[in-house]
CSV table of C-alpha atoms in Angstrom, one decimal:
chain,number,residue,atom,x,y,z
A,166,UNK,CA,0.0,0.0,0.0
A,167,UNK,CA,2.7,2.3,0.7
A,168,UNK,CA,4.3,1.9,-2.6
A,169,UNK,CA,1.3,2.4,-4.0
A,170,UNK,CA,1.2,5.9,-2.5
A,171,UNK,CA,4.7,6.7,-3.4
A,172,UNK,CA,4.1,6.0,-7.1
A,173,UNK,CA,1.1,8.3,-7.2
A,174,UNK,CA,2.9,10.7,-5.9
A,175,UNK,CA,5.8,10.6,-7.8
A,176,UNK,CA,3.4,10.8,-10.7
A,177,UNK,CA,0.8,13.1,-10.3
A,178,UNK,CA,3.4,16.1,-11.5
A,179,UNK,CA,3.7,14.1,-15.0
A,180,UNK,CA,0.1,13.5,-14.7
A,181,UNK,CA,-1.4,16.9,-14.1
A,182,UNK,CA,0.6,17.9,-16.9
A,183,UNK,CA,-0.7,15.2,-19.6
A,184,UNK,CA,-4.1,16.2,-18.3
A,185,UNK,CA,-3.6,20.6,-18.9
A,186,UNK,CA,-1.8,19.8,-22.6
A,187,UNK,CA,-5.1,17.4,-23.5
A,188,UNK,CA,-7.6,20.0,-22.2
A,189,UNK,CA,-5.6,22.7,-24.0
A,190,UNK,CA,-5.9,21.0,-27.6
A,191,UNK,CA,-9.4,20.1,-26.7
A,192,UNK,CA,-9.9,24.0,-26.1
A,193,UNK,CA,-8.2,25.3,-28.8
A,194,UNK,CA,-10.6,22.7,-31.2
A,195,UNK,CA,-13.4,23.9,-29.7
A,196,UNK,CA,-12.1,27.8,-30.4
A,197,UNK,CA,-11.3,27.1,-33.9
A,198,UNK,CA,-14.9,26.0,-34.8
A,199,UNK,CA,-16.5,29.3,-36.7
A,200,UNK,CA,-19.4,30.5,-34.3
A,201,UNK,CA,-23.0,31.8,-35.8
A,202,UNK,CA,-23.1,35.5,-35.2
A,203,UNK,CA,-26.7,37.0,-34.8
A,204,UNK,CA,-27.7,40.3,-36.4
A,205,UNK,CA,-29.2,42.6,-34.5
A,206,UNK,CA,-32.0,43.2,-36.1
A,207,UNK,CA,-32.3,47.2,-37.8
A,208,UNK,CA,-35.3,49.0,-36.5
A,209,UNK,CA,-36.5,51.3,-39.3
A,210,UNK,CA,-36.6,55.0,-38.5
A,211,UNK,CA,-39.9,56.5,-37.8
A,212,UNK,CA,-40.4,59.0,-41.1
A,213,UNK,CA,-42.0,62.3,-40.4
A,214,UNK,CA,-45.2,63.0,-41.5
A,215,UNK,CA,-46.0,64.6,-45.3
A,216,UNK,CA,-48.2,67.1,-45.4
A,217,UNK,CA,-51.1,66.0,-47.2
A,218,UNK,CA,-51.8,67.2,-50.9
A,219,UNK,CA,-55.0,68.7,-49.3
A,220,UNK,CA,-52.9,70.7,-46.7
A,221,UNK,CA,-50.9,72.4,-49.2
A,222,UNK,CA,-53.6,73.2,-51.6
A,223,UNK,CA,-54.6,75.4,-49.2
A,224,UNK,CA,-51.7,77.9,-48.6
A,225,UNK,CA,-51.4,80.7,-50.4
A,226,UNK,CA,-48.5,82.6,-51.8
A,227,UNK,CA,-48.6,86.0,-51.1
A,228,UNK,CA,-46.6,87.1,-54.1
A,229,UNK,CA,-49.3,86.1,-56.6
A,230,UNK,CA,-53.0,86.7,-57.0
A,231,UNK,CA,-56.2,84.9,-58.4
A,232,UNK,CA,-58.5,86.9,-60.3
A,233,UNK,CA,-61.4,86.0,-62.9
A,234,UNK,CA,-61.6,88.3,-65.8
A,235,UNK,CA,-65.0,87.9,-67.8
A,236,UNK,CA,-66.9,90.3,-70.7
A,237,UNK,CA,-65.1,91.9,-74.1
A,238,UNK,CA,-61.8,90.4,-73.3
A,239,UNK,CA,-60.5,87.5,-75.6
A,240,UNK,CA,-60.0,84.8,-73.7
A,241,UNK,CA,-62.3,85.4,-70.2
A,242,UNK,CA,-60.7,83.1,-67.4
A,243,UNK,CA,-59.3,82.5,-64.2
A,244,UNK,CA,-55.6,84.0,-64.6
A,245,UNK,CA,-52.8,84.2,-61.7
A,246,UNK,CA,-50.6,87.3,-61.8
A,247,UNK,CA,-47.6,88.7,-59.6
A,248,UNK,CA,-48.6,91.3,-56.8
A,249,UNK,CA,-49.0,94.0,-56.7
A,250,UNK,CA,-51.0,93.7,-60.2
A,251,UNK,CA,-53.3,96.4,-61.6
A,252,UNK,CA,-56.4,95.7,-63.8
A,253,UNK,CA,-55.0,96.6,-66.8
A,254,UNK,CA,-52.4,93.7,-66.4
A,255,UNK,CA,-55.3,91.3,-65.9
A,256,UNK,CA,-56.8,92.4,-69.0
A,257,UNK,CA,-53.4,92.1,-71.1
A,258,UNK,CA,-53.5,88.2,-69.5
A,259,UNK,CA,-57.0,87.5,-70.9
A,260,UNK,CA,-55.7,88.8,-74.4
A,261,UNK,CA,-56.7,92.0,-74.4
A,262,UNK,CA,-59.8,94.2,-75.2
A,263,UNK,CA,-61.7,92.7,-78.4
A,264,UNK,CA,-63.3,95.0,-80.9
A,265,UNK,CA,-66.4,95.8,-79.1
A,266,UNK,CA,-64.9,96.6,-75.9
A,267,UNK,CA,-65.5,99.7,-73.8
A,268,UNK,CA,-63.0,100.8,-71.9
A,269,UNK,CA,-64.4,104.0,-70.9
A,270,UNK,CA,-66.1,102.7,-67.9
A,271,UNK,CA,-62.5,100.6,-66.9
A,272,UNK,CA,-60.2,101.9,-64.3
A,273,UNK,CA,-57.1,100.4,-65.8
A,274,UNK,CA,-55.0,101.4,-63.0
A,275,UNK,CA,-57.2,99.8,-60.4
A,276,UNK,CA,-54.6,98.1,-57.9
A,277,UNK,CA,-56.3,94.3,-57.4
A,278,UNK,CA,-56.6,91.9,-54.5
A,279,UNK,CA,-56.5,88.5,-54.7
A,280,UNK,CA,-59.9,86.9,-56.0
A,281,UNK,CA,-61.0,90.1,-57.4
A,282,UNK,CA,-63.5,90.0,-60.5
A,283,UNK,CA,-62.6,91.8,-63.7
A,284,UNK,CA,-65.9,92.5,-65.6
A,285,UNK,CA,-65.7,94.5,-69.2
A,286,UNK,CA,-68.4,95.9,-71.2
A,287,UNK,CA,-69.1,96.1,-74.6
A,288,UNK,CA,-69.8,99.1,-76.2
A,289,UNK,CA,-73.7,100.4,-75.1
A,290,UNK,CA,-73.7,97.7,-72.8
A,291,UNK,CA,-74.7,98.8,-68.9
A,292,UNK,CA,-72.4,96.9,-66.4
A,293,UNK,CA,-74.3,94.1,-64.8
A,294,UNK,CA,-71.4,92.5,-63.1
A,295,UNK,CA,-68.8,94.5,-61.0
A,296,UNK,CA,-65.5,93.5,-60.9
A,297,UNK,CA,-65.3,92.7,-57.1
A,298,UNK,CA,-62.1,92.2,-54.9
A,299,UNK,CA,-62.1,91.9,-50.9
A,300,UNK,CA,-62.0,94.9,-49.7
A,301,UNK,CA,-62.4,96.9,-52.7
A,302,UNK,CA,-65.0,97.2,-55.2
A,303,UNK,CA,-65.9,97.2,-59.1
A,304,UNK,CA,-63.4,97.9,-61.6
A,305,UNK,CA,-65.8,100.6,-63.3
A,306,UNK,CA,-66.0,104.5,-62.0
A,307,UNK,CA,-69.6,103.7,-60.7
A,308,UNK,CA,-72.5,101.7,-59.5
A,309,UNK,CA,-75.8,101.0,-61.5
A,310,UNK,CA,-77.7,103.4,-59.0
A,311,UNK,CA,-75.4,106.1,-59.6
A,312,UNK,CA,-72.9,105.8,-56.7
A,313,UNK,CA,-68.8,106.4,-57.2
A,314,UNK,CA,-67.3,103.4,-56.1
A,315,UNK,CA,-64.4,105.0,-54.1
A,316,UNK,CA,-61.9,101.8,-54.7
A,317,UNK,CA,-62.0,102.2,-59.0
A,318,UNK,CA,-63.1,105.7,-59.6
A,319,UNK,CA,-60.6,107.9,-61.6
A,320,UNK,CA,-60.3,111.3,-60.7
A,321,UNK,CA,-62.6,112.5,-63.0
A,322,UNK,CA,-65.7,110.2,-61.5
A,323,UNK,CA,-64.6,111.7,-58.1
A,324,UNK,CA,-65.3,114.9,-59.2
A,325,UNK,CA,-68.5,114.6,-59.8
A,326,UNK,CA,-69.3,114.2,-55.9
A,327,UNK,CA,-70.8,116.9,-55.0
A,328,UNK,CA,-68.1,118.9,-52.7
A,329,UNK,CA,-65.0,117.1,-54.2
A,330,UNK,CA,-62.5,119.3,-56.7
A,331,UNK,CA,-59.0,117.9,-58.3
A,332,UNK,CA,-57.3,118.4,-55.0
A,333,UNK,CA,-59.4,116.6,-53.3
A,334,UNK,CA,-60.1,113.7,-55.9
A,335,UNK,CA,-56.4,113.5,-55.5
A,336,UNK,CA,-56.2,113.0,-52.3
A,337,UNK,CA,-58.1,110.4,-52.1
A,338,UNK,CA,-56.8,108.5,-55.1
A,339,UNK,CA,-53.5,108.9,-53.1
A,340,UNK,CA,-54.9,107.4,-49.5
A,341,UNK,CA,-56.5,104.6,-51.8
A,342,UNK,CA,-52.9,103.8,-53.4
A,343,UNK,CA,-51.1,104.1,-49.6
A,344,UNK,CA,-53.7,102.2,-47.8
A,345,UNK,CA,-55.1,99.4,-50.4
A,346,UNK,CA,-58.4,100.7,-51.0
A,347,UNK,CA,-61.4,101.8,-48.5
A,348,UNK,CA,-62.9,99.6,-46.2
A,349,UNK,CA,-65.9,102.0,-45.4
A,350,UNK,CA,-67.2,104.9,-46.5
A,351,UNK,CA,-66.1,106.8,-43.0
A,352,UNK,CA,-62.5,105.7,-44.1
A,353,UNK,CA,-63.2,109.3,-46.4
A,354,UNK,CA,-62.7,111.0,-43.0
A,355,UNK,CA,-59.0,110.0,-43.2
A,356,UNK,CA,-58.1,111.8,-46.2
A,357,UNK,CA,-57.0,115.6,-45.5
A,358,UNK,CA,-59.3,117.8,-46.0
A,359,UNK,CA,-62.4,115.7,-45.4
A,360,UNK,CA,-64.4,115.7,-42.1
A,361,UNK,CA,-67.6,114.7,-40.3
A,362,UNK,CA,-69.4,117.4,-42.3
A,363,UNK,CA,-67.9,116.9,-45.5
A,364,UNK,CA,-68.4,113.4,-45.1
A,365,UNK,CA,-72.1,113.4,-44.3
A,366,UNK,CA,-72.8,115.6,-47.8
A,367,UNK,CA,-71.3,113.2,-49.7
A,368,UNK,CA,-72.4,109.5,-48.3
A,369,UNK,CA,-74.9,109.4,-50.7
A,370,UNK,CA,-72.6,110.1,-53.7
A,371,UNK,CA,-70.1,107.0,-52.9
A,372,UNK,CA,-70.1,104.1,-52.0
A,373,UNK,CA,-67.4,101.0,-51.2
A,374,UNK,CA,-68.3,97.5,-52.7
């Protein structure tokens, strides 16, 4: 029994060492083997929302305007123009005046809004249609019950309000050009020269469409 213990001991050194060089080659198998890497998996990014076709329809651009030009013109339509635009413009767009046209009644110079309404006559004809814009009025000198229409008159229509002279008429052609047209018909009391009295002996002359 003792030798017994003797030989182990002498060889567990030898032993121990058989044992690590096996366990290292059985390692470095093992190591060598290629090993299945998993992908982490992409997560798509979130896109931002589009604004709908709808949504943009409805902005405007401030730099143009919409108006419809109808009567003696050559081709009546809807036409966009740059702002500031005047009425003449609008008529140039639709082709011009045809033959039987009347300018006369047509304030060419008439500074338009967006949406406004270009009507012209023909020759005899009585305006029907206004050309209407928000805020302002028609495109011709007056109304069908006689009234100056304060946003298209020239300065010869607002001379024939009673009380009103070329100074004056100019005056107010001047605040229409500064301030985009009239809003009301007590706007008249903002022009130099015109007060409450002034104002009250001429309401029924004018008027603001």
């Amino acid at each position: 029994m003792h030798n017994w213990k003797e030989l182990i001991r002498q060889n567990a050194l030898p032993l121990l060492l058989v044992l690590g060089v096996v366990a290292f080659f059985i390692y470095k198998q093992v190591s060598s083997q290629p090993q299945t890497q998993v992908q982490p998996l992409s997560v798509p990014k979130t896109s931002q929302p589009l604004s709908s076709k709808g949504e943009q329809s409805l902005e405007t651009d401030p730099s143009k305007i919409t108006v419809d030009v109808k009567g003696a013109v050559r081709n009546p339509g809807v036409y966009e123009l740059a702002s500031p635009a005047r009425a003449q413009t609008a008529i140039q767009k639709a082709g011009g005046l045809t033959s039987d046209a009347d300018p006369n009644g047509l304030n060419l110079a008439q500074l338009l809004k967006d949406e406004a309404v270009i009507y012209v006559p023909q020759q005899g004809e009585v305006p029907a249609i206004a050309s209407v814009a928000p805020g302002g009025g028609n495109v011709t000198g007056s109304s069908n019950a006689g009234k100056i229409a304060l946003n298209q008159a020239t300065a010869e229509d607002l001379q024939k309000i009673p009380g009103i002279g070329k100074k004056r008429a100019e005056d107010i052609l001047a605040f229409r050009e500064q301030n985009g047209g009239f809003q009301s018909i007590d706007d008249l009391k903002k022009v130099s020269g015109i007060g409450e009295k002034t104002l009250e002996k001429i309401r029924d002359h004018v008027q603001v469409d």
